[in-house]
């Protein structure tokens, strides 16, 4: 059955792979499922046709036959459940990998999104200078806790899983801020994620939307 996802017609990051369709593309590549992409403009995202797929008028969405999904956590989980490659077979290891998926989007991503809000959306507000160090402090606390847990391991719990895919994707959003550089083990963890062939294919595909040139290699 054909899988179709949506992505920005014009990504605000210009192809740096920070838009959330990237997580879904990466998951699809990890599990070896072909997919199509429907590009949507900011205006179209808020219109009824797209909002019938995504109640909040955002990307990405996921269509597979009669099934329509939104929320990257749910989409990646769906792919990981249906196809081999992103969740371990052992029931307890599987539950732990799913826990890391939730940790990524529920515990690590929120302070990172606060930074984006403080800088980009509320960047002209008078409280910016006071707020930024507080938000950055909360991110550093989380990163210290995460890097304590990761230790010298390659991945968060044994083999690479959907938990790592979500965590690396979330941490990547910090790259423009430079905060990740202060946490070398996490920077190396993110680099391991980016080095995966499936990530590379997904990155090239989303970049091609911005450059207008087909992916090479
Ligand atoms: N929690 C959602 C967030 C989706 C989201 O914020 N998408 C962004 C792109 S990365 C978007 O569509 N932004 C445009 C908007 O909200 O108007 C998910 O993980 O799928």
Coordinates of N, CA and C and ligand atoms in Angstrom, one line a residue:
X1 N 0.8 -1.2 0.0 CA 0.0 0.0 0.0 C 0.9 1.3 0.0
X2 N 0.5 2.2 -0.8 CA 1.4 3.4 -0.9 C 1.3 4.2 0.4
X3 N 2.5 4.7 0.8 CA 2.6 5.5 2.0 C 2.8 7.0 1.4
X4 N 2.0 7.9 1.9 CA 2.3 9.3 1.5 C 2.4 10.1 2.8
X5 N 3.5 10.9 2.8 CA 3.6 11.8 4.0 C 3.6 13.3 3.4
X6 N 3.4 14.2 4.4 CA 3.4 15.6 3.9 C 4.7 16.3 4.5
X7 N 5.1 17.3 3.8 CA 6.3 18.1 4.2 C 6.1 19.5 3.8
X8 N 6.9 20.4 4.3 CA 6.9 21.8 3.9 C 7.3 21.9 2.4
X9 N 6.5 22.7 1.7 CA 6.8 23.1 0.3 C 8.1 23.9 0.4
X10 N 8.2 24.8 1.4 CA 9.4 25.6 1.6 C 9.8 25.5 3.1
X11 N 10.7 24.7 3.4 CA 11.1 24.5 4.8 C 11.8 25.8 5.3
X12 N 11.4 26.3 6.5 CA 12.0 27.5 7.1 C 13.5 27.2 7.3
X13 N 14.0 26.0 7.5 CA 15.4 25.8 7.8 C 16.2 25.6 6.5
X14 N 15.6 25.8 5.4 CA 16.3 25.7 4.1 C 17.0 24.4 3.8
X15 N 16.5 23.3 4.4 CA 17.1 22.0 4.1 C 18.0 21.4 5.1
X16 N 18.0 22.0 6.3 CA 19.0 21.5 7.3 C 18.4 20.2 8.0
X17 N 17.2 19.8 7.6 CA 16.7 18.6 8.1 C 16.1 18.7 9.5
X18 N 15.7 19.9 9.9 CA 15.2 20.1 11.2 C 13.7 20.0 11.3
X19 N 13.0 20.1 10.1 CA 11.6 19.9 10.1 C 11.2 18.5 10.4
X20 N 10.0 18.3 11.0 CA 9.7 17.0 11.6 C 9.4 15.9 10.5
X21 N 9.2 16.3 9.3 CA 9.1 15.2 8.3 C 10.3 14.3 8.3
X22 N 11.5 14.9 8.7 CA 12.7 14.2 8.6 C 12.7 13.0 9.5
X23 N 12.1 13.0 10.6 CA 12.0 11.8 11.5 C 11.2 10.7 10.8
X24 N 10.2 11.1 10.2 CA 9.3 10.1 9.5 C 10.1 9.5 8.3
X25 N 10.7 10.4 7.5 CA 11.5 9.9 6.4 C 12.6 8.9 6.9
X26 N 13.3 9.3 8.0 CA 14.3 8.5 8.5 C 13.8 7.1 8.9
X27 N 12.7 7.1 9.7 CA 12.1 5.8 10.1 C 11.7 5.0 8.9
X28 N 11.1 5.6 7.9 CA 10.7 4.9 6.7 C 11.9 4.2 6.0
X29 N 13.0 5.0 6.0 CA 14.3 4.5 5.4 C 14.8 3.3 6.2
X30 N 14.8 3.5 7.5 CA 15.3 2.4 8.4 C 14.5 1.1 8.2
X31 N 13.2 1.2 8.0 CA 12.4 -0.1 7.8 C 12.3 -0.5 6.4
X32 N 12.9 0.3 5.5 CA 12.9 0.0 4.1 C 11.5 0.1 3.4
X33 N 10.7 1.1 3.8 CA 9.4 1.3 3.1 C 9.5 2.4 2.2
X34 N 9.1 2.2 0.9 CA 9.1 3.4 0.0 C 7.9 4.3 0.3
X35 N 8.1 5.6 0.0 CA 7.0 6.5 0.3 C 7.0 7.7 -0.7
X36 N 5.8 8.3 -0.7 CA 5.7 9.5 -1.5 C 5.6 10.7 -0.6
X37 N 5.9 11.9 -1.1 CA 5.8 13.1 -0.3 C 4.9 14.1 -1.0
X38 N 3.9 14.6 -0.3 CA 3.1 15.7 -0.8 C 3.5 17.0 -0.1
X39 N 4.0 17.9 -0.9 CA 4.5 19.2 -0.3 C 3.3 20.1 -0.1
X40 N 3.3 20.8 1.0 CA 2.2 21.7 1.3 C 2.8 23.1 1.7
X41 N 2.1 24.1 1.3 CA 2.5 25.5 1.6 C 1.9 25.8 3.0
X42 N 2.4 26.9 3.6 CA 1.9 27.3 5.0 C 0.4 27.6 4.9
X43 N 0.0 28.2 3.8 CA -1.4 28.5 3.7 C -2.3 27.2 3.6
X44 N -1.8 26.3 2.7 CA -2.6 25.0 2.5 C -2.7 24.2 3.8
X45 N -1.6 24.3 4.6 CA -1.6 23.6 5.9 C -2.8 23.9 6.8
X46 N -3.2 25.2 6.7 CA -4.3 25.6 7.6 C -5.7 25.5 6.9
X47 N -5.7 25.0 5.7 CA -7.0 24.9 5.0 C -7.7 23.6 5.3
X48 N -9.0 23.5 5.1 CA -9.8 22.3 5.6 C -9.2 21.0 5.0
X49 N -8.8 21.0 3.8 CA -8.3 19.7 3.2 C -7.2 19.1 4.0
X50 N -6.2 20.0 4.4 CA -5.1 19.4 5.2 C -5.5 19.2 6.7
X51 N -6.4 20.1 7.1 CA -6.8 20.0 8.6 C -7.7 18.8 8.8
X52 N -8.3 18.2 7.7 CA -9.0 16.9 7.9 C -8.0 15.8 8.1
X53 N -6.7 16.0 7.8 CA -5.7 15.0 8.0 C -5.0 15.3 9.3
X54 N -4.8 16.6 9.6 CA -4.0 17.0 10.8 C -4.8 18.1 11.5
X55 N -5.4 17.8 12.6 CA -6.3 18.8 13.3 C -5.6 20.1 13.6
X56 N -4.3 20.1 13.7 CA -3.6 21.3 14.1 C -3.0 22.0 12.9
X57 N -3.2 21.5 11.8 CA -2.7 22.2 10.6 C -1.2 22.2 10.5
X58 N -0.6 21.1 10.8 CA 0.9 21.0 10.7 C 1.3 19.9 9.8
X59 N 2.6 19.8 9.6 CA 3.3 18.7 9.0 C 4.1 18.0 10.0
X60 N 4.4 16.7 9.9 CA 4.0 15.8 8.8 C 2.7 15.1 9.1
X61 N 2.0 14.6 8.0 CA 1.0 13.6 8.2 C 1.4 12.4 7.5
X62 N 0.7 11.3 7.7 CA 1.0 10.0 7.2 C -0.3 9.3 6.7
X63 N -0.3 9.0 5.4 CA -1.4 8.3 4.9 C -1.0 6.9 4.3
X64 N -1.8 5.9 4.6 CA -1.5 4.5 4.2 C -2.8 3.9 4.0
X65 N -3.4 3.8 2.8 CA -4.7 3.3 2.6 C -5.7 4.2 3.4
X66 N -6.5 3.5 4.2 CA -7.5 4.2 5.0 C -7.0 4.9 6.2
X67 N -5.7 4.6 6.5 CA -5.1 5.1 7.8 C -4.5 6.5 7.6
X68 N -4.9 7.4 8.5 CA -4.3 8.7 8.5 C -3.8 9.0 9.9
X69 N -2.5 9.3 9.9 CA -1.9 9.6 11.2 C -1.3 11.0 11.2
X70 N -1.2 11.6 12.4 CA -0.3 12.8 12.6 C 0.4 12.6 13.9
X71 N 1.3 13.4 14.3 CA 2.2 13.3 15.4 C 3.4 12.3 15.1
X72 N 4.6 12.9 15.1 CA 5.7 12.1 14.6 C 5.9 10.9 15.5
X73 N 5.7 11.1 16.9 CA 5.9 9.9 17.8 C 5.0 8.8 17.4
X74 N 3.7 9.1 17.1 CA 2.7 8.0 16.7 C 3.1 7.4 15.4
X75 N 3.6 8.2 14.4 CA 3.9 7.7 13.1 C 5.1 6.8 13.2
X76 N 6.1 7.2 13.9 CA 7.3 6.4 14.0 C 7.0 5.1 14.8
X77 N 6.2 5.2 15.8 CA 5.8 4.0 16.6 C 5.0 3.0 15.7
X78 N 4.1 3.6 14.8 CA 3.3 2.7 13.9 C 4.3 2.0 13.0
X79 N 5.3 2.7 12.4 CA 6.2 2.1 11.5 C 7.0 1.0 12.2
X80 N 7.4 1.3 13.5 CA 8.3 0.4 14.2 C 7.5 -0.8 14.6
X81 N 6.3 -0.7 14.8 CA 5.4 -1.9 15.2 C 5.2 -2.8 14.0
X82 N 5.0 -2.1 12.8 CA 4.6 -2.9 11.7 C 5.8 -3.6 10.9
X83 N 7.0 -3.0 11.1 CA 8.1 -3.4 10.3 C 9.3 -3.7 11.2
X84 N 10.1 -4.7 10.8 CA 11.3 -5.0 11.6 C 12.3 -3.8 11.5
X85 N 13.1 -3.7 12.5 CA 14.3 -2.8 12.4 C 14.4 -1.7 13.4
X86 N 13.2 -1.3 14.0 CA 13.3 -0.2 14.9 C 12.9 -0.5 16.4
X87 N 12.4 -1.7 16.6 CA 12.1 -2.1 18.0 C 12.6 -3.5 18.2
X88 N 13.2 -3.8 19.4 CA 13.7 -5.1 19.7 C 12.6 -6.2 19.8
X89 N 12.9 -7.4 19.6 CA 11.9 -8.5 19.8 C 11.6 -8.8 21.2
X90 N 12.6 -8.7 22.1 CA 12.4 -9.0 23.5 C 11.4 -8.0 24.1
X91 N 10.3 -8.5 24.8 CA 9.2 -7.6 25.2 C 9.7 -6.5 26.1
X92 N 10.6 -6.8 27.1 CA 11.1 -5.8 28.0 C 11.9 -4.7 27.3
X93 N 12.8 -5.2 26.4 CA 13.7 -4.3 25.7 C 12.8 -3.4 24.8
X94 N 11.8 -3.9 24.2 CA 10.8 -3.2 23.4 C 10.2 -2.1 24.2
X95 N 9.7 -2.5 25.4 CA 9.1 -1.5 26.3 C 10.0 -0.4 26.6
X96 N 11.3 -0.7 26.8 CA 12.3 0.3 27.2 C 12.5 1.2 26.0
X97 N 12.6 0.7 24.8 CA 12.8 1.5 23.6 C 11.7 2.5 23.4
X98 N 10.4 2.0 23.7 CA 9.3 2.9 23.6 C 9.3 4.0 24.6
X99 N 9.8 3.6 25.8 CA 10.0 4.6 26.9 C 10.9 5.7 26.4
X100 N 12.0 5.4 25.7 CA 12.9 6.4 25.2 C 12.3 7.3 24.1
X101 N 11.3 6.7 23.4 CA 10.6 7.5 22.4 C 9.8 8.6 23.1
X102 N 9.1 8.2 24.2 CA 8.3 9.1 25.0 C 9.3 10.1 25.6
X103 N 10.4 9.7 26.2 CA 11.3 10.6 26.8 C 11.8 11.7 25.9
X104 N 12.0 11.3 24.6 CA 12.5 12.2 23.6 C 11.5 13.3 23.4
X105 N 10.3 12.9 23.2 CA 9.3 14.0 22.8 C 8.6 14.6 24.0
X106 N 8.6 13.9 25.1 CA 7.9 14.4 26.3 C 8.7 15.1 27.3
X107 N 10.0 14.7 27.4 CA 10.9 15.3 28.4 C 12.0 16.1 27.9
X108 N 12.6 15.6 26.8 CA 13.8 16.3 26.2 C 13.4 17.4 25.2
X109 N 12.4 17.1 24.4 CA 12.0 18.1 23.4 C 11.4 19.4 23.9
X110 N 10.5 19.3 25.0 CA 9.9 20.6 25.4 C 10.8 21.7 25.8
X111 N 11.9 21.5 26.6 CA 12.7 22.7 26.8 C 13.4 23.2 25.5
X112 N 13.7 22.3 24.6 CA 14.4 22.7 23.3 C 13.4 23.6 22.5
X113 N 12.1 23.2 22.6 CA 11.1 24.0 21.8 C 10.9 25.4 22.5
X114 N 11.1 25.4 23.8 CA 11.0 26.7 24.5 C 12.1 27.6 24.0
X115 N 13.3 27.1 23.7 CA 14.4 27.9 23.2 C 14.0 28.5 21.9
X116 N 13.4 27.6 21.0 CA 13.0 28.1 19.7 C 12.0 29.2 19.8
X117 N 11.0 29.0 20.7 CA 10.0 30.0 21.0 C 10.7 31.3 21.5
X118 N 11.5 31.2 22.5 CA 12.1 32.4 23.1 C 13.0 33.2 22.1
X119 N 13.6 32.4 21.2 CA 14.5 33.1 20.2 C 13.8 33.6 19.0
X120 N 12.9 32.8 18.4 CA 12.4 33.1 17.1 C 11.0 33.8 17.2
X121 N 10.1 33.2 18.0 CA 8.7 33.7 18.1 C 8.6 34.9 19.0
X122 N 9.4 34.8 20.1 CA 9.3 35.9 21.1 C 10.6 36.7 21.2
X123 N 11.3 36.6 20.1 CA 12.7 37.2 20.1 C 12.7 38.7 20.3
X124 N 11.6 39.4 20.0 CA 11.5 40.9 20.1 C 10.9 41.3 21.4
X125 N 10.6 40.4 22.3 CA 9.9 40.8 23.5 C 10.9 41.3 24.5
X126 N 10.5 42.2 25.4 CA 11.4 42.8 26.4 C 12.0 41.7 27.3
X127 N 11.3 40.6 27.5 CA 11.8 39.6 28.5 C 12.9 38.7 27.9
X128 N 13.2 38.8 26.6 CA 14.1 37.8 26.0 C 15.4 37.7 26.7
X129 N 16.1 38.8 27.0 CA 17.4 38.7 27.6 C 17.4 38.0 29.0
X130 N 16.3 38.2 29.7 CA 16.2 37.5 31.0 C 15.8 36.0 30.9
X131 N 14.9 35.8 29.9 CA 14.4 34.4 29.8 C 15.4 33.4 29.2
X132 N 16.2 33.9 28.2 CA 17.1 33.0 27.5 C 18.0 32.1 28.4
X133 N 18.7 32.8 29.4 CA 19.6 32.0 30.2 C 18.8 30.9 31.0
X134 N 17.6 31.2 31.4 CA 16.8 30.3 32.2 C 16.4 29.1 31.3
X135 N 16.0 29.3 30.1 CA 15.6 28.2 29.2 C 16.9 27.4 28.8
X136 N 18.0 28.1 28.6 CA 19.2 27.4 28.2 C 19.7 26.5 29.4
X137 N 19.5 27.0 30.6 CA 19.8 26.3 31.8 C 19.0 25.0 31.9
X138 N 17.7 25.1 31.6 CA 16.9 23.9 31.7 C 17.3 22.9 30.7
X139 N 17.7 23.3 29.5 CA 18.2 22.4 28.5 C 19.4 21.7 29.0
X140 N 20.4 22.5 29.5 CA 21.7 21.9 29.9 C 21.4 20.9 31.0
X141 N 20.5 21.1 31.9 CA 20.2 20.1 33.0 C 19.8 18.8 32.3
X142 N 18.9 18.9 31.4 CA 18.4 17.7 30.7 C 19.5 17.0 30.0
X143 N 20.3 17.8 29.3 CA 21.4 17.1 28.5 C 22.4 16.4 29.5
X144 N 22.7 17.1 30.6 CA 23.6 16.4 31.6 C 23.0 15.1 32.0
X145 N 21.7 15.1 32.3 CA 21.0 13.9 32.8 C 21.1 12.8 31.7
X146 N 20.8 13.2 30.5 CA 20.8 12.3 29.4 C 22.2 11.7 29.1
X147 N 23.2 12.6 29.2 CA 24.6 12.1 28.9 C 25.1 11.2 30.0
X148 N 24.6 11.5 31.3 CA 24.9 10.6 32.4 C 24.4 9.2 32.1
X149 N 23.2 9.1 31.6 CA 22.6 7.8 31.3 C 23.3 7.1 30.1
X150 N 23.5 7.9 29.1 CA 24.2 7.3 27.9 C 25.5 6.7 28.2
X151 N 26.3 7.4 29.0 CA 27.6 7.0 29.4 C 28.5 6.8 28.1
X152 N 29.2 5.6 28.1 CA 30.0 5.4 26.9 C 29.3 4.5 25.9
X153 N 28.0 4.3 26.0 CA 27.3 3.4 25.1 C 27.1 4.2 23.8
X154 N 26.9 3.4 22.7 CA 26.6 4.0 21.4 C 25.1 4.5 21.4
X155 N 24.2 3.6 22.0 CA 22.8 4.0 21.9 C 22.2 3.9 23.3
X156 N 21.0 4.3 23.4 CA 20.4 4.5 24.8 C 20.2 3.2 25.5
X157 N 19.8 2.1 24.8 CA 19.5 0.9 25.4 C 19.8 -0.3 24.5
X158 N 21.1 -0.7 24.4 CA 21.4 -1.8 23.5 C 21.5 -1.3 22.1
X159 N 20.9 -2.0 21.2 CA 21.0 -1.7 19.7 C 20.2 -0.4 19.4
X160 N 20.5 0.2 18.3 CA 19.8 1.4 17.8 C 18.3 1.0 17.7
X161 N 17.4 2.0 18.2 CA 16.0 1.7 18.1 C 15.3 3.0 17.8
X162 N 13.9 2.9 17.7 CA 13.1 4.0 17.5 C 13.3 5.1 18.6
X163 N 13.7 4.6 19.8 CA 14.0 5.6 20.9 C 15.2 6.4 20.5
X164 N 16.2 5.9 19.9 CA 17.4 6.7 19.5 C 17.0 7.6 18.3
X165 N 16.2 7.0 17.4 CA 15.8 7.8 16.2 C 15.1 9.1 16.7
X166 N 14.2 9.0 17.7 CA 13.5 10.1 18.1 C 14.4 11.0 18.9
X167 N 15.3 10.4 19.8 CA 16.1 11.3 20.6 C 17.1 12.1 19.8
X168 N 17.7 11.4 18.8 CA 18.7 12.1 17.9 C 18.0 13.2 17.2
X169 N 16.8 12.9 16.7 CA 16.0 13.9 15.9 C 15.7 15.2 16.8
X170 N 15.4 14.9 18.0 CA 15.1 16.0 19.0 C 16.4 16.8 19.3
X171 N 17.5 16.1 19.5 CA 18.7 16.8 19.9 C 19.2 17.6 18.7
X172 N 19.0 17.1 17.5 CA 19.5 17.9 16.3 C 18.9 19.3 16.3
X173 N 17.7 19.5 16.8 CA 17.1 20.8 16.8 C 17.9 21.8 17.6
X174 N 18.9 21.3 18.4 CA 19.7 22.2 19.2 C 21.0 22.7 18.4
X175 N 21.2 22.0 17.3 CA 22.5 22.3 16.6 C 22.7 23.8 16.3
X176 N 21.7 24.5 15.8 CA 21.9 25.9 15.5 C 22.3 26.8 16.8
X177 N 21.9 26.3 17.9 CA 22.2 27.1 19.2 C 23.7 26.9 19.6
X178 N 24.3 25.8 19.2 CA 25.7 25.5 19.7 C 25.7 24.8 21.1
X179 N 24.5 24.6 21.7 CA 24.5 24.1 23.1 C 25.0 22.6 23.1
X180 N 24.7 21.9 22.0 CA 25.1 20.5 21.9 C 26.7 20.4 22.0
X181 N 27.4 21.4 21.5 CA 28.9 21.3 21.6 C 29.4 21.2 23.0
X182 N 28.6 21.7 23.9 CA 29.1 21.6 25.3 C 28.9 20.2 25.9
X183 N 28.3 19.3 25.2 CA 28.1 17.9 25.7 C 28.6 16.9 24.6
X184 N 30.0 16.8 24.7 CA 30.6 16.0 23.6 C 30.0 14.6 23.4
X185 N 29.6 13.9 24.5 CA 29.2 12.5 24.3 C 27.8 12.5 23.5
X186 N 27.0 13.6 23.8 CA 25.7 13.7 23.1 C 26.0 14.1 21.6
X187 N 26.9 15.0 21.4 CA 27.3 15.4 20.1 C 27.7 14.2 19.3
X188 N 28.5 13.3 19.9 CA 29.0 12.1 19.2 C 27.8 11.2 18.9
X189 N 26.9 11.1 19.9 CA 25.7 10.3 19.8 C 24.8 10.7 18.5
X190 N 24.7 12.0 18.5 CA 23.9 12.6 17.3 C 24.6 12.3 16.0
X191 N 26.0 12.4 16.0 CA 26.8 12.2 14.8 C 26.6 10.7 14.4
X192 N 26.5 9.8 15.4 CA 26.3 8.4 15.0 C 25.0 8.2 14.3
X193 N 24.0 8.9 14.8 CA 22.7 8.8 14.2 C 22.7 9.3 12.8
X194 N 23.4 10.5 12.6 CA 23.5 11.1 11.3 C 24.3 10.3 10.3
X195 N 25.2 9.4 10.8 CA 26.0 8.6 9.9 C 25.3 7.4 9.4
X196 N 24.2 7.1 9.9 CA 23.4 5.9 9.5 C 23.0 6.1 8.0
X197 N 23.2 5.1 7.2 CA 22.8 5.2 5.8 C 21.3 5.6 5.6
X198 N 20.4 5.1 6.5 CA 19.0 5.5 6.4 C 18.8 7.0 6.6
X199 N 19.6 7.5 7.6 CA 19.5 9.0 7.9 C 19.9 9.7 6.7
X200 N 21.1 9.3 6.1 CA 21.6 10.0 5.0 C 20.7 10.1 3.8
X201 N 20.0 8.9 3.5 CA 19.0 8.9 2.4 C 17.9 9.9 2.7
X202 N 17.4 9.8 3.9 CA 16.3 10.7 4.3 C 16.7 12.2 4.2
X203 N 17.9 12.5 4.7 CA 18.4 13.9 4.6 C 18.5 14.3 3.2
X204 N 19.1 13.5 2.3 CA 19.2 13.9 0.9 C 17.9 14.1 0.3
X205 N 16.9 13.3 0.6 CA 15.5 13.5 0.0 C 14.9 14.8 0.5
X206 N 15.0 15.2 1.7 CA 14.4 16.4 2.2 C 15.2 17.6 1.6
X207 N 16.5 17.5 1.5 CA 17.3 18.6 0.9 C 17.0 18.8 -0.5
X208 N 16.7 17.7 -1.2 CA 16.3 17.9 -2.6 C 15.1 18.7 -2.8
X209 N 14.2 18.7 -1.9 CA 13.0 19.6 -2.0 C 13.4 21.0 -2.0
X210 N 14.4 21.4 -1.2 CA 14.9 22.8 -1.1 C 15.7 23.2 -2.3
X211 N 16.6 22.3 -2.8 CA 17.5 22.6 -3.8 C 16.9 22.5 -5.2
X212 N 15.8 21.6 -5.3 CA 15.2 21.4 -6.5 C 15.9 20.3 -7.4
X213 N 17.1 19.8 -6.8 CA 17.8 18.8 -7.5 C 17.6 17.4 -6.9
X214 N 17.5 16.4 -7.7 CA 17.2 15.1 -7.2 C 18.4 14.6 -6.3
X215 N 18.1 13.8 -5.3 CA 19.2 13.3 -4.4 C 20.2 12.5 -5.2
X216 N 21.5 12.6 -4.8 CA 22.5 11.9 -5.5 C 23.0 10.7 -4.6
X217 N 23.7 9.8 -5.2 CA 24.3 8.7 -4.5 C 23.3 7.6 -4.1
Ligands
LIG1 N1 4.1 17.4 17.9 C1 4.0 17.5 16.5 C2 4.6 18.8 16.0 C3 4.4 19.1 14.6 C4 5.0 20.4 14.2 O1 5.2 21.3 15.0 N2 5.2 20.6 12.9 C5 5.8 21.8 12.4 C6 6.9 21.6 11.4 S1 8.3 20.8 12.2 C7 4.7 22.7 11.7 O2 4.0 22.1 11.0 N3 4.8 24.0 11.9 C8 3.9 24.9 11.3 C9 2.8 25.3 12.1 O3 2.6 24.9 13.3 O4 2.0 26.2 11.6 C10 4.7 16.3 15.8 O5 5.7 15.8 16.4 O6 4.4 15.9 14.7

